[in-house]
Amino acid sequence: MSGNEVLLEVDDLKKHFKVNQGWIASLVESFGRGEPDYVHAVDGVSFELREGETLGLAGESGCGKTTTGMSLVKLHDPTAGDIVYDDTRLSEASDAEIKQFRQNAQMIFQDPFESLNPRMTVYDTVAEPLRIHDIRNETARVQRALEFAELLPAEHYFDQYPHELSGGQRQRVAIARALVLDPDFIVADEPVSMLDVSLRAGVLSLLDRMTDEFGLSVVYISHDLSLLRHMCDRLAIMYMGKIVEKGPTDQIIENPQHPYTQALINAVPVPDPAVGRERVELQGEVGDVIDIPTGCRFKNRCSEYIGDVCDQVVPPLEAKTDFEQDVACHLYDSAEGYDPYQEMTGSPSAAETGDEPESTPADD
Amino acid sequence: MAQEEQSTRSIYTDLDDSTDEEINKWERTFRLWRETLKEHWGMLTDELSVKLSMLTVAGFMLIAIFAPFIATHQPLQRQFQGDAGIIQDKWAEPSLLGGDTEYLLGTTAEGFDIFSQLVYGTRAALLVGLIAAFFTAGIGTLVGLVAGYYGGKVDDALMRIVDFLYGMPLLPTVIVLVAVLGPDLWNIILALIILQWRSTARVIRSQSLSLRERPFVKAAEVAGAGDWHIISRHLAPNVLPMTFLYGSFGIAWAILAEAGISFIGLGDPNTVSWGTMLQASRAYSALSFGAWWWFVPPGICIGLLVISGFLIGRGYEEITNPKIQ
């Protein structure tokens, strides 16, 4: 992949949504017990995206991966934390810098039936970003983008409306719209999950080609690990708004360390009856994202639960001694000597060998 | 420009941006509009009832436009017998029914020609219907779009105004307005507009509330579109069929309301409308004199126009909402 320069840096991103209660309840609350309830959709996520790199965000539904993706293209304003693009902190960026960012950050949505305006022709849909940014040579660019998305001949599609197209063609139009501004990075939110299986391979190879020919950085959001393995250089596994494991794709798929990642990978079917695997099945449901439990968020479903430390100390995402990827779990020794046992309340003697503890994770 | 980023590869780098070749925008927009309208027109006129209703409305429109040529007399000029013009010609029998006068539908108790009044009444009805419907649909759509798109405090404020208007009853409001501003056709139209945009605003608001959460609006946001761009390019075209629908129902409703207001005597005494004709016939007890030709024709005209308006609206509803086809 080209260059190792960091294009986008996400720094402790948090997005909390206020639970809507109606005005009487909020009035009562303002006199009474203070704080309203928040859904902790994304709760302290940090990663960086290098130029030309493809990053996969995986996790079950409701883990905050889509909210993270939408925050990356500034569809949400983060509650806390920041995104740094091209040495600009987006929270402090001027209007001109935001406009520049908008030109370079695009998104591909999950549902091609919803992501195209039913009353706009293909040409108008693809040309719209060019008109917003006053870029000349509209027709030629639209034609190039459509041809790149393998909608041939492009002129044939100019005056068609979305309802005249198939799902695969619509997603290609959406991809052409994302590419027409020649962006630096794209967030692809489940780009093929709504398509027929027969159409997926075509769209996926188009996305592959897009990464290559544009030198794009892409963030793929999906729950489909086999897809992410095929598409991504690096993976980040999310659970309840936090990244639990992050590293090179092959490392994570071949040698998952976090109990949650292990369970996810185990759930992927293998088309070979001879392959025997140790099954790790997930018990129970995803925890409450309003009243976040103390300690590790995965503790109630974890098969490797090791007692009070999981209950009381939030495991930070950090490098571990034994393997390449970063893991947020107390099972493994920190490479930097962080000792979770020192954080435990009531039993400071439980500490084993810790040097000085790293700064504690900021949340909760 | 995107070309400044030379570090990344691109398929656009060889494009010569100094030339600006574009397909003719106006011609293209015009062609697309014509196609859409043609398609809608085809779907509308597919149904016999809609076709008949459109013919009826078109007929009334022609009558309204050419009223001076169709009417045989001035609508508000008393008719006198003979050339001497001494005795006022009232309660004349219609010549259609064999009365030996020159009045097609007879004359009123005040000596006005009923047929001419009927013809000129078409003007008032269509004027009220079209103007009131245009403004109610327009204001309602604008308010609904703004409230639905911005949400929050803007939405709260606008919708509280709408709630307040929902609390205002038709007749007392008209009585107050007419008392303050004077009995004028334009004041009645004003009252109808004030009371009618509320329902359009509510429906359009709920539509734009759901539209603004759709991914194509998000996609426009990601591309950097501003508020007005999103409202005008993405929300408005999608609520426009609903606006037309409420507009066509609004025509019928406004005509009916104007007739009702005039009938209870709050109409403009200097304008002839079907409602004032009915009011006059009641005031002079036309029913007890057996002069049914005074009040039946305006009643039929009101019924025909209102039913036509509703049928066209109903036909259009089938275009906007394919589920009820």
XYZ file of C-alpha atoms in Angstrom:
689
model
C 0.000 0.000 0.000
C 1.165 3.514 -0.722
C 2.818 5.521 1.991
C 2.511 5.195 5.696
C 1.417 8.700 6.406
C -1.462 8.949 8.816
C -4.459 10.396 7.019
C -7.028 10.338 9.751
C -6.611 9.985 13.439
C -9.495 9.235 15.754
C -8.736 10.269 19.287
C -10.889 8.891 22.110
C -14.087 9.485 20.142
C -17.320 9.378 22.118
C -20.874 9.772 20.904
C -23.680 9.646 23.428
C -27.310 10.061 22.482
C -29.706 11.561 24.972
C -32.666 9.339 25.702
C -35.759 11.248 24.678
C -38.239 11.425 27.520
C -40.667 14.196 26.648
C -40.671 17.578 28.279
C -42.575 16.746 31.473
C -40.122 14.032 32.403
C -37.162 16.267 31.656
C -38.737 19.086 33.680
C -39.187 16.768 36.662
C -35.641 15.591 36.184
C -34.204 19.099 36.179
C -35.593 19.577 39.702
C -34.864 16.075 40.878
C -32.095 13.637 40.283
C -29.923 15.585 37.868
C -28.393 13.681 34.963
C -30.596 12.513 32.093
C -30.004 9.092 30.546
C -27.626 8.667 27.652
C -27.116 5.840 25.194
C -23.359 5.297 25.041
C -23.269 4.411 21.350
C -19.549 5.051 20.932
C -17.562 5.308 24.135
C -13.916 6.083 23.687
C -12.671 4.778 20.347
C -9.178 5.556 19.064
C -7.527 4.418 15.870
C -5.676 5.812 12.937
C -6.122 5.385 9.223
C -3.061 5.541 7.000
C -3.021 6.553 3.375
C -4.106 3.738 1.108
C -5.047 1.518 3.995
C -8.265 -0.418 4.395
C -9.577 -0.784 7.910
C -12.435 -3.048 8.933
C -14.792 -2.270 11.802
C -16.572 -5.404 12.967
C -19.004 -6.266 15.703
C -22.582 -7.324 16.276
C -25.499 -4.952 15.688
C -25.712 -2.122 18.179
C -22.006 -2.124 18.999
C -21.552 1.400 17.639
C -19.735 0.643 14.412
C -22.162 2.587 12.215
C -22.162 5.544 14.630
C -18.378 5.527 14.488
C -18.513 5.511 10.696
C -20.993 8.374 10.584
C -18.847 10.385 12.999
C -15.870 9.842 10.686
C -17.627 11.725 7.883
C -19.051 14.290 10.316
C -22.662 13.190 10.126
C -22.551 13.312 13.928
C -20.749 15.795 16.097
C -18.806 13.807 18.665
C -19.771 14.171 22.338
C -16.124 14.051 23.303
C -12.830 13.264 21.654
C -11.809 14.420 18.230
C -10.957 13.450 14.684
C -7.757 14.791 13.177
C -7.652 14.985 9.412
C -4.591 16.336 7.636
C -3.312 17.957 10.845
C -6.647 19.695 11.383
C -8.777 18.942 14.411
C -12.284 18.796 13.015
C -13.827 20.264 16.169
C -11.823 23.450 15.664
C -11.804 23.520 11.870
C -12.851 26.648 9.995
C -15.666 26.566 7.453
C -13.194 26.388 4.575
C -11.410 23.464 6.204
C -14.717 21.687 6.769
C -15.557 22.213 3.101
C -12.190 20.769 2.154
C -12.878 17.812 4.446
C -16.321 17.283 2.917
C -14.697 17.079 -0.488
C -12.332 14.384 0.667
C -14.545 12.247 2.889
C -17.369 10.263 1.368
C -19.673 7.523 2.504
C -21.317 4.531 0.860
C -24.496 3.438 2.580
C -25.919 0.063 3.303
C -29.247 0.223 1.533
C -29.033 1.243 -2.142
C -32.825 1.506 -2.248
C -32.757 4.286 0.315
C -29.504 6.047 -0.473
C -30.599 7.466 -3.833
C -33.218 10.189 -4.091
C -36.151 8.564 -5.938
C -36.911 11.823 -7.766
C -33.418 12.477 -9.082
C -31.928 10.964 -12.197
C -28.648 9.102 -12.084
C -26.889 12.044 -13.708
C -28.211 14.555 -11.180
C -27.397 12.254 -8.276
C -23.787 11.790 -9.338
C -23.350 15.424 -10.399
C -24.730 16.840 -7.145
C -21.437 16.798 -5.167
C -19.725 18.542 -8.098
C -22.353 21.276 -8.106
C -22.060 21.751 -4.347
C -18.299 22.220 -4.624
C -18.410 24.205 -7.881
C -16.222 21.824 -9.810
C -16.145 22.275 -13.544
C -16.357 19.780 -16.338
C -19.378 18.157 -14.774
C -20.444 15.936 -17.634
C -17.016 14.456 -18.259
C -16.510 13.690 -14.585
C -19.920 12.110 -14.159
C -19.270 9.997 -17.211
C -15.858 8.861 -15.906
C -17.305 7.991 -12.509
C -20.153 5.981 -13.999
C -17.810 4.195 -16.369
C -15.500 3.389 -13.496
C -18.482 1.906 -11.660
C -19.053 -0.285 -14.729
C -22.333 1.311 -15.699
C -21.807 1.148 -19.435
C -22.582 2.954 -21.613
C -22.769 5.822 -19.127
C -25.028 7.977 -21.314
C -27.616 5.264 -21.191
C -27.953 5.715 -17.420
C -27.949 9.527 -17.332
C -31.704 9.983 -17.434
C -32.769 6.896 -15.533
C -34.439 7.093 -12.167
C -33.456 4.795 -9.283
C -36.649 2.751 -9.568
C -35.590 1.733 -13.063
C -32.359 0.191 -11.763
C -31.552 -3.059 -9.976
C -30.069 -3.144 -6.499
C -26.572 -3.780 -7.799
C -26.815 -0.941 -10.315
C -28.051 1.396 -7.594
C -25.122 0.572 -5.362
C -22.816 1.234 -8.312
C -24.451 4.645 -8.757
C -23.904 5.305 -5.043
C -20.248 4.330 -5.430
C -19.911 6.606 -8.481
C -21.378 9.457 -6.444
C -18.847 8.831 -3.688
C -15.966 8.758 -6.158
C -16.874 11.708 -8.342
C -15.214 14.194 -5.981
C -11.999 12.177 -5.980
C -11.966 11.756 -2.187
C -9.121 10.682 0.102
C -11.114 8.257 2.145
C -14.461 6.533 2.070
C -16.547 4.984 4.795
C -18.410 1.974 3.425
C -21.204 0.947 5.769
C -22.154 -2.660 4.994
C -21.796 -1.949 1.262
C -23.052 -5.301 0.038
C -25.233 -6.690 2.821
C -28.484 -5.620 1.107
C -27.518 -7.027 -2.276
C -28.320 -10.418 -3.723
C -25.506 -12.851 -3.165
C -25.056 -13.144 -6.924
C -24.345 -9.417 -7.211
C -22.009 -9.127 -4.259
C -18.873 -10.390 -5.951
C -19.205 -7.779 -8.707
C -19.644 -4.868 -6.306
C -16.852 -6.148 -4.059
C -14.391 -6.346 -6.932
C -15.420 -2.804 -7.872
C -14.647 -1.666 -4.310
C -11.315 -3.485 -4.521
C -10.480 -1.741 -7.777
C -11.551 1.576 -6.256
C -9.069 1.187 -3.406
C -6.291 0.395 -5.853
C -6.852 2.921 -8.601
C -7.734 5.888 -6.404
C -5.182 5.094 -3.706
C -8.046 5.476 -1.280
C -8.207 4.776 2.403
C -11.383 2.905 3.165
C -13.143 2.084 6.407
C -15.347 -0.968 5.920
C -18.078 -1.461 8.450
C -19.531 -4.933 8.541
C -20.530 -7.829 10.740
C -19.312 -10.224 8.085
C -15.809 -11.289 9.081
C -15.112 -13.273 5.934
C -15.856 -10.175 3.860
C -13.618 -8.030 6.028
C -10.843 -10.582 5.835
C -11.015 -10.388 2.065
C -11.103 -6.564 1.920
C -9.092 -5.191 4.823
C -5.484 -4.682 5.860
C -6.344 -4.111 9.475
C -9.292 -4.973 11.660
C -10.863 -3.452 14.740
C -13.405 -5.473 16.672
C -15.980 -3.402 18.579
C -18.142 -4.341 21.507
C -20.581 -1.949 23.220
C -18.957 1.194 21.881
C -15.363 0.204 22.534
C -12.678 -1.463 20.469
C -11.732 -4.742 22.130
C -9.136 -5.940 19.652
C -7.230 -4.159 16.912
C -4.464 -5.298 14.603
C -3.498 -6.770 11.246
C -6.364 -8.742 9.714
C -4.519 -12.034 9.379
C -3.324 -11.884 12.965
C -6.811 -11.354 14.306
C -8.503 -13.940 12.129
C -5.836 -16.624 12.583
C -5.021 -15.952 16.151
C -7.813 -14.088 17.959
C -7.059 -13.251 21.577
C -10.009 -11.430 23.082
C -12.724 -13.905 24.151
C -15.295 -11.888 22.210
C -13.264 -11.989 18.998
C -12.801 -15.704 19.468
C -16.543 -16.184 19.771
C -17.191 -14.032 16.678
C -14.712 -15.925 14.562
C -16.058 -19.207 15.789
C -19.490 -18.219 14.618
C -18.343 -17.946 10.993
C -19.404 -21.161 9.271
C -16.687 -23.229 7.635
C -17.770 -25.120 4.517
C -15.839 -28.243 5.475
C -17.413 -30.837 7.781
C -14.011 -32.298 8.533
C -12.818 -29.148 10.221
C -13.305 -29.546 13.909
C -13.196 -26.419 15.997
C -13.471 -25.732 19.602
C -16.776 -23.949 19.836
C -16.991 -20.835 21.946
C -20.614 -19.874 22.045
C -21.779 -16.505 23.252
C -24.195 -16.629 26.138
C -26.740 -13.968 26.961
C -27.421 -10.606 25.396
C -25.466 -7.434 24.779
C -25.374 -5.417 27.990
C -27.210 -2.205 28.800
C -25.773 0.705 26.813
C -27.536 3.253 29.035
C -26.334 2.017 32.440
C -22.856 0.906 31.477
C -21.662 -1.882 33.779
C -18.497 -1.314 35.797
C -15.305 -2.973 34.732
C -15.151 -4.964 31.535
C -18.262 -4.612 29.378
C -18.017 -8.192 28.182
C -17.706 -9.792 31.636
C -21.235 -11.244 31.811
C -20.873 -13.174 28.574
C -17.211 -13.981 28.866
C -16.100 -17.585 29.024
C -12.759 -16.623 30.530
C -14.060 -14.503 33.405
C -11.295 -14.290 35.986
C -12.952 -12.621 38.920
C -13.008 -9.236 40.604
C -10.547 -7.537 38.300
C -12.999 -7.961 35.394
C -15.775 -6.577 37.591
C -13.961 -3.480 38.715
C -11.336 -2.359 36.230
C -12.012 -1.291 32.677
C -9.464 -3.094 30.506
C -7.611 -0.561 28.346
C -6.851 -1.322 24.701
C -3.102 -1.779 24.736
C -0.207 -3.746 23.281
C 0.314 -7.087 24.980
C 3.545 -9.006 25.430
C 2.691 -12.173 23.541
C 1.271 -11.111 20.210
C 1.076 -8.354 17.613
C -2.447 -7.024 17.984
C -3.780 -4.703 20.682
C -6.301 -6.313 23.017
C -8.498 -4.918 25.767
C -8.563 -7.844 28.189
C -7.102 -8.614 31.609
C -6.153 -12.140 30.568
C -2.914 -11.000 28.998
C 0.075 -9.136 30.341
C 0.524 -5.582 29.241
C 3.582 -4.884 27.123
C 4.003 -1.567 28.879
C 3.652 -2.916 32.345
C 0.186 -1.660 33.185
C -1.220 -3.554 36.152
C -5.000 -3.589 36.467
C -4.886 -5.117 39.952
C -3.535 -1.882 41.360
C -6.737 -0.152 40.368
C -8.968 -2.503 42.307
C -10.795 -0.999 45.240
C -10.503 -2.616 48.669
C -7.698 -5.013 47.854
C -4.534 -3.119 46.991
C -2.522 -6.132 48.222
C -3.751 -8.135 45.260
C -1.211 -6.373 43.093
C 1.345 -8.783 41.780
C 4.340 -7.272 40.017
C 3.200 -3.928 38.639
C 5.635 -1.099 38.098
C 3.959 2.282 37.942
C 0.465 2.067 36.446
C -0.315 3.782 33.175
C -2.843 6.553 33.265
C -6.263 5.151 33.878
C -8.818 5.042 31.078
C -10.736 8.273 31.246
C -14.304 7.079 31.065
C -16.858 5.797 33.610
C -10.123 21.515 -6.606
C -9.553 17.852 -6.146
C -6.610 17.989 -8.510
C -4.477 19.727 -5.919
C -4.039 16.419 -4.169
C -1.379 15.098 -6.474
C -0.142 12.553 -3.976
C -3.141 10.311 -4.465
C -3.935 8.579 -7.687
C -7.016 9.550 -9.597
C -8.913 8.771 -12.773
C -9.617 12.456 -13.342
C -6.085 13.839 -13.614
C -6.079 13.942 -17.406
C -9.296 15.950 -17.604
C -8.829 19.391 -19.052
C -10.703 21.656 -16.684
C -10.169 24.777 -18.751
C -12.935 23.767 -21.108
C -16.379 23.480 -19.732
C -18.379 21.257 -21.975
C -21.756 20.502 -20.530
C -24.886 19.066 -21.894
C -27.558 21.683 -22.272
C -28.949 21.925 -18.759
C -32.141 23.795 -19.492
C -33.109 21.593 -22.356
C -32.482 18.522 -20.236
C -34.423 19.830 -17.226
C -37.307 20.789 -19.487
C -37.367 17.367 -21.101
C -37.319 15.554 -17.728
C -40.155 17.696 -16.415
C -42.198 17.090 -19.512
C -41.709 13.351 -19.198
C -42.744 13.349 -15.534
C -45.804 15.474 -16.176
C -46.790 13.345 -19.151
C -46.548 10.226 -17.036
C -48.640 11.727 -14.234
C -51.174 13.057 -16.694
C -51.471 9.627 -18.260
C -52.071 8.011 -14.882
C -54.584 10.672 -13.882
C -56.694 10.527 -17.013
C -56.660 6.766 -16.941
C -59.767 6.790 -14.794
C -63.158 7.788 -16.189
C -64.361 9.662 -13.108
C -61.213 11.799 -13.083
C -61.612 12.495 -16.786
C -65.226 13.612 -16.332
C -64.276 15.753 -13.329
C -61.544 17.447 -15.316
C -63.992 18.173 -18.122
C -66.409 19.666 -15.587
C -63.757 21.897 -14.040
C -62.520 22.919 -17.489
C -66.090 23.794 -18.444
C -66.549 25.964 -15.359
C -63.232 27.633 -16.070
C -64.301 28.515 -19.599
C -67.582 29.904 -18.265
C -65.686 32.005 -15.706
C -63.278 33.379 -18.298
C -65.951 34.186 -20.883
C -68.635 35.247 -18.382
C -69.297 38.661 -20.003
C -70.058 36.963 -23.313
C -72.201 34.187 -21.883
C -74.264 36.199 -19.425
C -77.309 37.790 -20.983
C -77.557 40.644 -18.475
C -75.505 42.400 -15.849
C -75.742 40.249 -12.722
C -76.378 43.119 -10.332
C -78.607 45.266 -12.550
C -82.326 45.336 -11.808
C -84.464 44.407 -14.800
C -87.499 46.462 -15.711
C -90.502 45.628 -17.836
C -90.827 47.211 -21.233
C -88.959 50.134 -22.650
C -90.468 52.630 -20.284
C -88.893 50.729 -17.382
C -91.420 51.570 -14.766
C -92.275 48.269 -13.191
C -89.433 46.165 -11.868
C -89.404 42.656 -13.362
C -89.326 40.363 -10.361
C -90.233 36.705 -9.814
C -90.204 36.192 -13.570
C -90.658 32.573 -14.670
C -87.742 30.990 -16.549
C -88.083 31.012 -20.305
C -86.639 27.509 -20.260
C -89.865 26.377 -18.604
C -92.034 28.224 -21.058
C -92.211 31.570 -19.330
C -92.697 34.266 -21.955
C -89.808 36.427 -20.786
C -86.248 36.981 -21.957
C -84.769 35.478 -18.794
C -83.323 31.996 -19.211
C -83.724 31.086 -15.543
C -86.135 33.858 -14.559
C -85.433 36.742 -12.219
C -85.048 37.089 -8.479
C -87.257 38.945 -6.030
C -84.932 41.894 -6.462
C -85.236 41.784 -10.239
C -81.821 40.302 -11.037
C -81.318 37.817 -13.883
C -80.630 34.410 -12.289
C -78.760 32.936 -15.251
C -76.348 35.861 -15.388
C -75.807 35.654 -11.637
C -75.052 31.955 -11.983
C -72.489 32.631 -14.715
C -70.741 35.388 -12.792
C -70.911 33.293 -9.602
C -68.557 30.810 -11.288
C -65.905 33.520 -11.258
C -66.191 34.055 -7.521
C -66.165 30.323 -6.789
C -63.067 29.604 -8.863
C -61.305 32.718 -7.615
C -61.835 31.711 -4.001
C -61.008 28.068 -4.655
C -57.815 28.588 -6.643
C -56.312 31.431 -4.627
C -57.095 29.911 -1.244
C -55.808 26.496 -2.343
C -52.615 27.946 -3.824
C -51.721 29.853 -0.690
C -52.735 27.152 1.783
C -50.724 24.526 -0.072
C -47.785 26.899 -0.452
C -47.647 28.166 3.134
C -48.404 24.740 4.564
C -45.635 23.094 2.533
C -43.057 25.740 3.409
C -43.857 25.640 7.121
C -43.991 21.848 7.120
C -40.622 21.530 5.358
C -38.893 23.981 7.685
C -40.416 22.467 10.829
C -39.670 18.912 9.737
C -36.136 19.578 8.564
C -34.850 21.729 11.405
C -36.783 19.985 14.170
C -36.181 20.962 17.776
C -37.216 24.452 18.840
C -38.163 25.630 15.342
C -40.438 22.628 14.982
C -41.935 23.197 18.441
C -42.662 26.863 17.767
C -44.240 26.293 14.349
C -46.291 23.339 15.479
C -47.636 25.235 18.505
C -48.902 27.872 16.048
C -50.556 25.101 14.066
C -52.087 23.677 17.253
C -53.403 27.133 18.109
C -54.994 27.419 14.659
C -56.581 24.012 15.098
C -58.368 25.505 18.078
C -59.948 28.231 15.932
C -63.418 27.350 14.592
C -64.309 28.408 11.049
C -67.427 30.567 11.439
C -66.563 32.632 14.537
C -63.154 33.429 13.035
C -64.740 34.545 9.782
C -67.330 36.641 11.683
C -64.587 38.404 13.627
C -62.419 38.979 10.553
C -65.316 40.239 8.459
C -66.452 42.489 11.297
C -62.984 43.982 11.649
C -61.938 44.171 7.998
C -65.304 44.536 6.322
C -67.341 42.076 4.207
C -65.117 41.655 1.198
C -64.436 38.557 -0.903
C -60.696 39.008 -0.266
C -61.201 38.996 3.487
C -63.081 35.725 3.220
C -60.215 34.299 1.159
C -57.783 35.542 3.810
C -59.774 33.854 6.566
C -59.863 30.594 4.613
C -56.097 30.694 4.054
C -55.429 31.355 7.743
C -57.574 28.415 8.761
C -56.594 25.985 6.035
C -52.790 25.796 5.890
C -52.633 24.043 9.261
C -53.520 20.570 7.991
C -51.146 20.766 5.007
C -48.357 21.900 7.326
C -48.870 18.928 9.636
C -48.841 16.330 6.878
C -45.826 17.847 5.098
C -43.974 18.131 8.408
C -44.439 14.452 9.168
C -43.259 13.593 5.660
C -40.132 15.691 5.860
C -39.410 14.372 9.356
C -39.088 10.897 7.917
C -37.407 12.047 4.689
C -34.584 13.858 6.452
C -33.516 10.635 8.145
C -33.272 8.796 4.822
C -29.767 7.895 3.661
C -29.976 9.984 0.474
C -30.249 13.086 2.645
C -27.262 11.870 4.667
C -25.366 11.330 1.435
C -26.041 14.926 0.406
C -24.887 16.079 3.840
C -21.666 14.120 3.474
C -21.128 15.760 0.097
C -21.343 19.133 1.848
C -24.871 20.242 0.955
C -26.303 23.129 2.968
C -29.717 23.267 4.608
C -31.434 25.095 1.781
C -29.928 22.766 -0.809
C -31.276 19.731 1.018
C -34.711 21.264 1.562
C -35.115 22.384 -2.038
C -33.479 19.485 -3.896
C -34.199 16.505 -1.690
C -37.176 17.177 0.546
C -39.377 19.415 -1.604
C -39.506 17.214 -4.739
C -40.494 14.273 -2.566
C -43.345 16.080 -0.797
C -44.576 17.883 -3.909
C -47.170 15.233 -4.856
C -48.606 15.567 -1.352
C -48.737 19.345 -1.814
C -50.679 18.950 -5.051
C -53.026 16.524 -3.369
C -53.789 18.914 -0.515
C -54.075 21.747 -3.003
C -56.755 19.984 -5.017
C -58.713 19.048 -1.898
C -58.233 22.637 -0.753
C -59.996 23.994 -3.852
C -63.123 22.006 -3.079
C -63.013 22.843 0.600
C -62.575 26.568 0.001
C -65.492 26.733 -2.462
C -67.732 24.928 -0.016
C -66.638 27.146 2.864
C -67.178 30.341 0.865
C -70.696 29.194 -0.087
C -71.431 28.440 3.560
C -70.132 31.792 4.756
C -72.102 33.662 2.124
C -75.227 31.662 2.903
C -75.280 32.817 6.514
C -75.020 36.376 5.291
C -71.360 37.159 5.818
C -70.583 37.288 2.126
C -69.600 40.284 0.044
C -72.837 42.075 -0.957
C -71.148 43.593 -4.022
C -69.965 40.299 -5.451
C -72.201 37.659 -6.923
C -71.395 34.188 -5.743
C -73.388 30.988 -5.556
C -73.449 31.357 -1.795
C -74.953 34.854 -1.897
C -77.563 33.621 -4.399
C -78.613 30.924 -1.962
C -78.675 33.447 0.852
C -80.895 35.835 -1.116
C -83.295 33.062 -2.110
C -83.642 32.092 1.536
C -84.122 35.705 2.624
C -87.009 36.166 0.162
C -88.498 32.723 0.972
C -88.136 31.488 -2.590
C -89.030 28.005 -1.414
C -92.492 29.024 -0.226
C -93.144 30.825 -3.532
C -92.203 27.650 -5.378
C -89.421 29.479 -7.251
C -87.006 26.549 -7.116
C -85.154 27.814 -10.202
C -83.625 30.421 -7.940
C -81.803 28.111 -5.526
C -81.476 24.751 -7.270
C -79.052 25.818 -10.074
C -76.413 27.336 -7.732
C -76.736 24.275 -5.485
C -76.079 21.972 -8.429
C -73.106 24.081 -9.534
C -71.541 24.015 -6.048
C -72.074 20.256 -5.846
C -70.604 19.585 -9.304
C -67.488 21.695 -8.750
C -66.810 20.390 -5.252
C -67.311 16.756 -6.224
C -65.071 17.234 -9.264
C -62.360 18.740 -7.075
C -62.508 15.823 -4.646
C -62.486 13.239 -7.438
C -59.411 14.811 -9.035
C -57.727 14.896 -5.631
C -58.677 11.295 -5.092
C -57.241 10.337 -8.488
C -54.047 12.149 -7.647
C -53.865 10.394 -4.315
C -53.552 7.142 -6.196
C -50.442 8.457 -7.917
C -48.839 9.646 -4.704
C -49.802 6.571 -2.729
C -49.730 3.461 -4.927
C -50.930 1.308 -2.029
C -54.559 2.365 -2.409
C -54.717 1.587 -6.117
